[in-house]
């Protein structure tokens, strides 16, 4: 029997009646026990994957039951792998992957966090017995991130032993919105970002030499391929996302050099405002979706918020430019509404806040109440956090995300005010009148941010201590 991935396009082409009929046929194979042998197990697994894909009706209860069934199948099949060397995959691995995805599906339908916890138990157990089943480990990493366990997620990600160009294609699994977890001051994720950035620097240097080497050795047919690789690496979206994530992490932990941070975001802004040469080299197919074809697929179900693409990058760069270099933010203003589709509600609020804060700190200040309007952000975030904490459907990463965005907004405002005060202090005597006006507003912002930060911090402490 062919593997499931080969059959998937043909399954999609079947009519509803053909799908129902075929599902009944393969379901008999999938639920039988006579083929749980070393020679028949591949056919049973493929039949199980096909039957699941063709499932038309599903509920929380049916998905939970399916997950339990696949888990039992895993343990029934596990003895077939006894005696295999550690580098071999276990015949039962795909049942663990099916069980994990079915538990995720049950959570997606019910928002009952316990299903995600059950998924981690099954996947962690199976991953310990099959080190090189990378699809299973990637799913485990993504579920652990949803549950707010970045350290465990990173531990499993590092077992994948990502190397070379895989930094460009797979880093998103662990580093997408990684700043969410920076509030814990764990340096491990920052180190992972630094490792990826180090590879990009070396990789781009090596890529630039590849066409020359091919020409030197007379391997002319490879020159075009190497040139394309160089171009894709140079315009890598993942590289740009990680560059911003590095700045964000430093801002949140209080280690950002304003000069270096400003340069980094302005470089990104210039790239984004220039000709579109970005290349999304991220590999999203390493984790195959085994969910019913009519349901949300596993990639969507396990994302921390909307997928981060070019629109998200533009919005987040705009936020940092607004705070760190307000005079350069005009290029982004006209189309910011187009970028919000990839933002969470907290990120969208931070984008709005950044524009108001820029107005409050700008020499073009027109309204005396601008700084007061800007600081509404902190009150809204406090309310958002309290509501999320009281909602049993809220996942740990979502609470951390609200707290992190709140802290990020405060840290950026802190940097912006410090920079403005430094500018005012260095103002020429002829600018004293305007300087006094701006100084007054700056100190108002300083006083207000302290009050709001204290209120927000108190709310976060109360909710996190429960």
PDB file of N, CA, C and O in Angstrom, residues 124-170:
ATOM      1  N   UNK A 124       5.873  12.763  24.374  1.00  0.00           N
ATOM      2  CA  UNK A 124       7.136  12.703  25.110  1.00  0.00           C
ATOM      3  C   UNK A 124       7.558  11.255  25.327  1.00  0.00           C
ATOM      4  O   UNK A 124       8.743  10.909  25.180  1.00  0.00           O
ATOM      5  N   UNK A 125       6.598  10.398  25.659  1.00  0.00           N
ATOM      6  CA  UNK A 125       6.892   8.983  25.855  1.00  0.00           C
ATOM      7  C   UNK A 125       7.423   8.367  24.561  1.00  0.00           C
ATOM      8  O   UNK A 125       8.430   7.644  24.553  1.00  0.00           O
ATOM      9  N   UNK A 126       6.738   8.675  23.455  1.00  0.00           N
ATOM     10  CA  UNK A 126       7.126   8.090  22.170  1.00  0.00           C
ATOM     11  C   UNK A 126       8.462   8.654  21.684  1.00  0.00           C
ATOM     12  O   UNK A 126       9.296   7.921  21.128  1.00  0.00           O
ATOM     13  N   UNK A 127       8.692   9.955  21.897  1.00  0.00           N
ATOM     14  CA  UNK A 127       9.938  10.573  21.444  1.00  0.00           C
ATOM     15  C   UNK A 127      11.141  10.005  22.181  1.00  0.00           C
ATOM     16  O   UNK A 127      12.246   9.906  21.628  1.00  0.00           O
ATOM     17  N   UNK A 128      10.941   9.598  23.424  1.00  0.00           N
ATOM     18  CA  UNK A 128      12.040   9.009  24.203  1.00  0.00           C
ATOM     19  C   UNK A 128      12.457   7.658  23.638  1.00  0.00           C
ATOM     20  O   UNK A 128      13.581   7.202  23.863  1.00  0.00           O
ATOM     21  N   UNK A 129      11.553   7.016  22.913  1.00  0.00           N
ATOM     22  CA  UNK A 129      11.829   5.691  22.355  1.00  0.00           C
ATOM     23  C   UNK A 129      12.114   5.718  20.857  1.00  0.00           C
ATOM     24  O   UNK A 129      12.398   4.693  20.261  1.00  0.00           O
ATOM     25  N   UNK A 130      12.020   6.893  20.274  1.00  0.00           N
ATOM     26  CA  UNK A 130      12.307   7.033  18.846  1.00  0.00           C
ATOM     27  C   UNK A 130      12.898   8.418  18.622  1.00  0.00           C
ATOM     28  O   UNK A 130      12.214   9.351  18.200  1.00  0.00           O
ATOM     29  N   UNK A 131      14.171   8.539  18.892  1.00  0.00           N
ATOM     30  CA  UNK A 131      14.843   9.840  18.912  1.00  0.00           C
ATOM     31  C   UNK A 131      14.756  10.567  17.576  1.00  0.00           C
ATOM     32  O   UNK A 131      14.705  11.796  17.539  1.00  0.00           O
ATOM     33  N   UNK A 132      14.718   9.833  16.471  1.00  0.00           N
ATOM     34  CA  UNK A 132      14.835  10.465  15.165  1.00  0.00           C
ATOM     35  C   UNK A 132      13.509  10.600  14.418  1.00  0.00           C
ATOM     36  O   UNK A 132      13.501  10.886  13.228  1.00  0.00           O
ATOM     37  N   UNK A 133      12.399  10.407  15.107  1.00  0.00           N
ATOM     38  CA  UNK A 133      11.094  10.666  14.495  1.00  0.00           C
ATOM     39  C   UNK A 133      10.822  12.161  14.646  1.00  0.00           C
ATOM     40  O   UNK A 133      10.124  12.620  15.547  1.00  0.00           O
ATOM     41  N   UNK A 134      11.391  12.959  13.728  1.00  0.00           N
ATOM     42  CA  UNK A 134      11.392  14.409  13.914  1.00  0.00           C
ATOM     43  C   UNK A 134       9.993  15.015  13.842  1.00  0.00           C
ATOM     44  O   UNK A 134       9.720  16.023  14.489  1.00  0.00           O
ATOM     45  N   UNK A 135       9.073  14.407  13.061  1.00  0.00           N
ATOM     46  CA  UNK A 135       7.717  14.968  12.993  1.00  0.00           C
ATOM     47  C   UNK A 135       7.043  14.950  14.361  1.00  0.00           C
ATOM     48  O   UNK A 135       6.354  15.895  14.755  1.00  0.00           O
ATOM     49  N   UNK A 136       7.272  13.880  15.083  1.00  0.00           N
ATOM     50  CA  UNK A 136       6.688  13.719  16.412  1.00  0.00           C
ATOM     51  C   UNK A 136       7.280  14.749  17.384  1.00  0.00           C
ATOM     52  O   UNK A 136       6.562  15.363  18.178  1.00  0.00           O
ATOM     53  N   UNK A 137       8.561  14.963  17.277  1.00  0.00           N
ATOM     54  CA  UNK A 137       9.227  15.899  18.189  1.00  0.00           C
ATOM     55  C   UNK A 137       8.840  17.347  17.864  1.00  0.00           C
ATOM     56  O   UNK A 137       8.691  18.177  18.765  1.00  0.00           O
ATOM     57  N   UNK A 138       8.680  17.663  16.595  1.00  0.00           N
ATOM     58  CA  UNK A 138       8.264  19.017  16.218  1.00  0.00           C
ATOM     59  C   UNK A 138       6.876  19.322  16.761  1.00  0.00           C
ATOM     60  O   UNK A 138       6.617  20.415  17.283  1.00  0.00           O
ATOM     61  N   UNK A 139       5.967  18.348  16.673  1.00  0.00           N
ATOM     62  CA  UNK A 139       4.633  18.541  17.240  1.00  0.00           C
ATOM     63  C   UNK A 139       4.722  18.744  18.753  1.00  0.00           C
ATOM     64  O   UNK A 139       4.033  19.606  19.315  1.00  0.00           O
ATOM     65  N   UNK A 140       5.575  17.987  19.413  1.00  0.00           N
ATOM     66  CA  UNK A 140       5.755  18.124  20.852  1.00  0.00           C
ATOM     67  C   UNK A 140       6.270  19.525  21.198  1.00  0.00           C
ATOM     68  O   UNK A 140       5.797  20.159  22.155  1.00  0.00           O
ATOM     69  N   UNK A 141       7.222  20.025  20.427  1.00  0.00           N
ATOM     70  CA  UNK A 141       7.759  21.372  20.649  1.00  0.00           C
ATOM     71  C   UNK A 141       6.646  22.410  20.541  1.00  0.00           C
ATOM     72  O   UNK A 141       6.525  23.310  21.385  1.00  0.00           O
ATOM     73  N   UNK A 142       5.816  22.287  19.523  1.00  0.00           N
ATOM     74  CA  UNK A 142       4.760  23.269  19.300  1.00  0.00           C
ATOM     75  C   UNK A 142       3.704  23.218  20.407  1.00  0.00           C
ATOM     76  O   UNK A 142       3.201  24.261  20.848  1.00  0.00           O
ATOM     77  N   UNK A 143       3.367  22.032  20.877  1.00  0.00           N
ATOM     78  CA  UNK A 143       2.379  21.910  21.956  1.00  0.00           C
ATOM     79  C   UNK A 143       2.944  22.458  23.267  1.00  0.00           C
ATOM     80  O   UNK A 143       2.246  23.139  24.024  1.00  0.00           O
ATOM     81  N   UNK A 144       4.216  22.173  23.536  1.00  0.00           N
ATOM     82  CA  UNK A 144       4.851  22.690  24.751  1.00  0.00           C
ATOM     83  C   UNK A 144       4.880  24.215  24.760  1.00  0.00           C
ATOM     84  O   UNK A 144       4.726  24.848  25.805  1.00  0.00           O
ATOM     85  N   UNK A 145       5.073  24.813  23.606  1.00  0.00           N
ATOM     86  CA  UNK A 145       5.046  26.280  23.526  1.00  0.00           C
ATOM     87  C   UNK A 145       3.653  26.819  23.857  1.00  0.00           C
ATOM     88  O   UNK A 145       3.512  27.815  24.558  1.00  0.00           O
ATOM     89  N   UNK A 146       2.626  26.146  23.350  1.00  0.00           N
ATOM     90  CA  UNK A 146       1.262  26.562  23.676  1.00  0.00           C
ATOM     91  C   UNK A 146       1.015  26.496  25.178  1.00  0.00           C
ATOM     92  O   UNK A 146       0.292  27.324  25.739  1.00  0.00           O
ATOM     93  N   UNK A 147       1.625  25.514  25.820  1.00  0.00           N
ATOM     94  CA  UNK A 147       1.436  25.325  27.254  1.00  0.00           C
ATOM     95  C   UNK A 147       2.385  26.191  28.093  1.00  0.00           C
ATOM     96  O   UNK A 147       2.430  26.051  29.318  1.00  0.00           O
ATOM     97  N   UNK A 148       3.140  27.058  27.430  1.00  0.00           N
ATOM     98  CA  UNK A 148       4.011  27.968  28.167  1.00  0.00           C
ATOM     99  C   UNK A 148       5.234  27.322  28.758  1.00  0.00           C
ATOM    100  O   UNK A 148       5.704  27.743  29.822  1.00  0.00           O
ATOM    101  N   UNK A 149       5.777  26.309  28.073  1.00  0.00           N
ATOM    102  CA  UNK A 149       6.975  25.608  28.567  1.00  0.00           C
ATOM    103  C   UNK A 149       8.117  25.765  27.575  1.00  0.00           C
ATOM    104  O   UNK A 149       8.509  24.799  26.900  1.00  0.00           O
ATOM    105  N   UNK A 150       8.683  26.969  27.450  1.00  0.00           N
ATOM    106  CA  UNK A 150       9.726  27.187  26.445  1.00  0.00           C
ATOM    107  C   UNK A 150      11.006  26.403  26.684  1.00  0.00           C
ATOM    108  O   UNK A 150      11.677  26.002  25.733  1.00  0.00           O
ATOM    109  N   UNK A 151      11.358  26.181  27.937  1.00  0.00           N
ATOM    110  CA  UNK A 151      12.600  25.466  28.235  1.00  0.00           C
ATOM    111  C   UNK A 151      12.525  24.016  27.775  1.00  0.00           C
ATOM    112  O   UNK A 151      13.465  23.490  27.154  1.00  0.00           O
ATOM    113  N   UNK A 152      11.401  23.353  28.079  1.00  0.00           N
ATOM    114  CA  UNK A 152      11.215  21.974  27.627  1.00  0.00           C
ATOM    115  C   UNK A 152      11.134  21.917  26.108  1.00  0.00           C
ATOM    116  O   UNK A 152      11.675  21.001  25.473  1.00  0.00           O
ATOM    117  N   UNK A 153      10.439  22.900  25.515  1.00  0.00           N
ATOM    118  CA  UNK A 153      10.320  22.935  24.059  1.00  0.00           C
ATOM    119  C   UNK A 153      11.697  23.073  23.416  1.00  0.00           C
ATOM    120  O   UNK A 153      12.008  22.374  22.442  1.00  0.00           O
ATOM    121  N   UNK A 154      12.528  23.950  23.964  1.00  0.00           N
ATOM    122  CA  UNK A 154      13.867  24.155  23.409  1.00  0.00           C
ATOM    123  C   UNK A 154      14.730  22.915  23.585  1.00  0.00           C
ATOM    124  O   UNK A 154      15.529  22.564  22.705  1.00  0.00           O
ATOM    125  N   UNK A 155      14.557  22.229  24.707  1.00  0.00           N
ATOM    126  CA  UNK A 155      15.305  20.986  24.939  1.00  0.00           C
ATOM    127  C   UNK A 155      15.016  19.975  23.836  1.00  0.00           C
ATOM    128  O   UNK A 155      15.939  19.353  23.273  1.00  0.00           O
ATOM    129  N   UNK A 156      13.754  19.820  23.490  1.00  0.00           N
ATOM    130  CA  UNK A 156      13.387  18.867  22.432  1.00  0.00           C
ATOM    131  C   UNK A 156      13.815  19.374  21.059  1.00  0.00           C
ATOM    132  O   UNK A 156      14.225  18.582  20.201  1.00  0.00           O
ATOM    133  N   UNK A 157      13.722  20.688  20.854  1.00  0.00           N
ATOM    134  CA  UNK A 157      14.131  21.237  19.561  1.00  0.00           C
ATOM    135  C   UNK A 157      15.614  21.004  19.313  1.00  0.00           C
ATOM    136  O   UNK A 157      16.022  20.692  18.182  1.00  0.00           O
ATOM    137  N   UNK A 158      16.411  21.137  20.350  1.00  0.00           N
ATOM    138  CA  UNK A 158      17.852  20.969  20.181  1.00  0.00           C
ATOM    139  C   UNK A 158      18.242  19.529  19.893  1.00  0.00           C
ATOM    140  O   UNK A 158      19.296  19.272  19.322  1.00  0.00           O
ATOM    141  N   UNK A 159      17.391  18.594  20.265  1.00  0.00           N
ATOM    142  CA  UNK A 159      17.641  17.197  19.931  1.00  0.00           C
ATOM    143  C   UNK A 159      17.577  16.991  18.417  1.00  0.00           C
ATOM    144  O   UNK A 159      18.221  16.085  17.871  1.00  0.00           O
ATOM    145  N   UNK A 160      16.829  17.871  17.728  1.00  0.00           N
ATOM    146  CA  UNK A 160      16.766  17.787  16.268  1.00  0.00           C
ATOM    147  C   UNK A 160      18.112  18.098  15.631  1.00  0.00           C
ATOM    148  O   UNK A 160      18.346  17.770  14.464  1.00  0.00           O
ATOM    149  N   UNK A 161      18.998  18.760  16.404  1.00  0.00           N
ATOM    150  CA  UNK A 161      20.353  19.072  15.947  1.00  0.00           C
ATOM    151  C   UNK A 161      20.339  19.841  14.624  1.00  0.00           C
ATOM    152  O   UNK A 161      20.934  19.430  13.628  1.00  0.00           O
ATOM    153  N   UNK A 162      19.634  20.974  14.657  1.00  0.00           N
ATOM    154  CA  UNK A 162      19.513  21.819  13.465  1.00  0.00           C
ATOM    155  C   UNK A 162      20.885  22.349  13.057  1.00  0.00           C
ATOM    156  O   UNK A 162      21.650  22.837  13.891  1.00  0.00           O
ATOM    157  N   UNK A 163      21.176  22.247  11.760  1.00  0.00           N
ATOM    158  CA  UNK A 163      22.475  22.692  11.254  1.00  0.00           C
ATOM    159  C   UNK A 163      22.302  23.421   9.929  1.00  0.00           C
ATOM    160  O   UNK A 163      21.292  23.246   9.238  1.00  0.00           O
ATOM    161  N   UNK A 164      23.310  24.221   9.600  1.00  0.00           N
ATOM    162  CA  UNK A 164      23.424  24.848   8.295  1.00  0.00           C
ATOM    163  C   UNK A 164      22.122  25.516   7.869  1.00  0.00           C
ATOM    164  O   UNK A 164      21.514  26.271   8.621  1.00  0.00           O
ATOM    165  N   UNK A 165      21.653  25.225   6.653  1.00  0.00           N
ATOM    166  CA  UNK A 165      20.485  25.906   6.094  1.00  0.00           C
ATOM    167  C   UNK A 165      19.204  25.595   6.862  1.00  0.00           C
ATOM    168  O   UNK A 165      18.199  26.307   6.722  1.00  0.00           O
ATOM    169  N   UNK A 166      19.236  24.579   7.715  1.00  0.00           N
ATOM    170  CA  UNK A 166      18.060  24.277   8.541  1.00  0.00           C
ATOM    171  C   UNK A 166      17.745  25.406   9.515  1.00  0.00           C
ATOM    172  O   UNK A 166      16.608  25.539   9.966  1.00  0.00           O
ATOM    173  N   UNK A 167      18.746  26.234   9.841  1.00  0.00           N
ATOM    174  CA  UNK A 167      18.465  27.410  10.664  1.00  0.00           C
ATOM    175  C   UNK A 167      17.442  28.306   9.958  1.00  0.00           C
ATOM    176  O   UNK A 167      16.606  28.941  10.590  1.00  0.00           O
ATOM    177  N   UNK A 168      17.545  28.356   8.631  1.00  0.00           N
ATOM    178  CA  UNK A 168      16.650  29.198   7.847  1.00  0.00           C
ATOM    179  C   UNK A 168      15.274  28.558   7.677  1.00  0.00           C
ATOM    180  O   UNK A 168      14.264  29.260   7.640  1.00  0.00           O
ATOM    181  N   UNK A 169      15.238  27.239   7.600  1.00  0.00           N
ATOM    182  CA  UNK A 169      13.974  26.559   7.292  1.00  0.00           C
ATOM    183  C   UNK A 169      13.205  26.091   8.520  1.00  0.00           C
ATOM    184  O   UNK A 169      11.978  25.974   8.473  1.00  0.00           O
ATOM    185  N   UNK A 170      13.897  25.850   9.641  1.00  0.00           N
ATOM    186  CA  UNK A 170      13.234  25.241  10.788  1.00  0.00           C
ATOM    187  C   UNK A 170      13.240  26.072  12.075  1.00  0.00           C
ATOM    188  O   UNK A 170      12.537  25.733  13.025  1.00  0.00           O
TER     189      UNK A 170
END
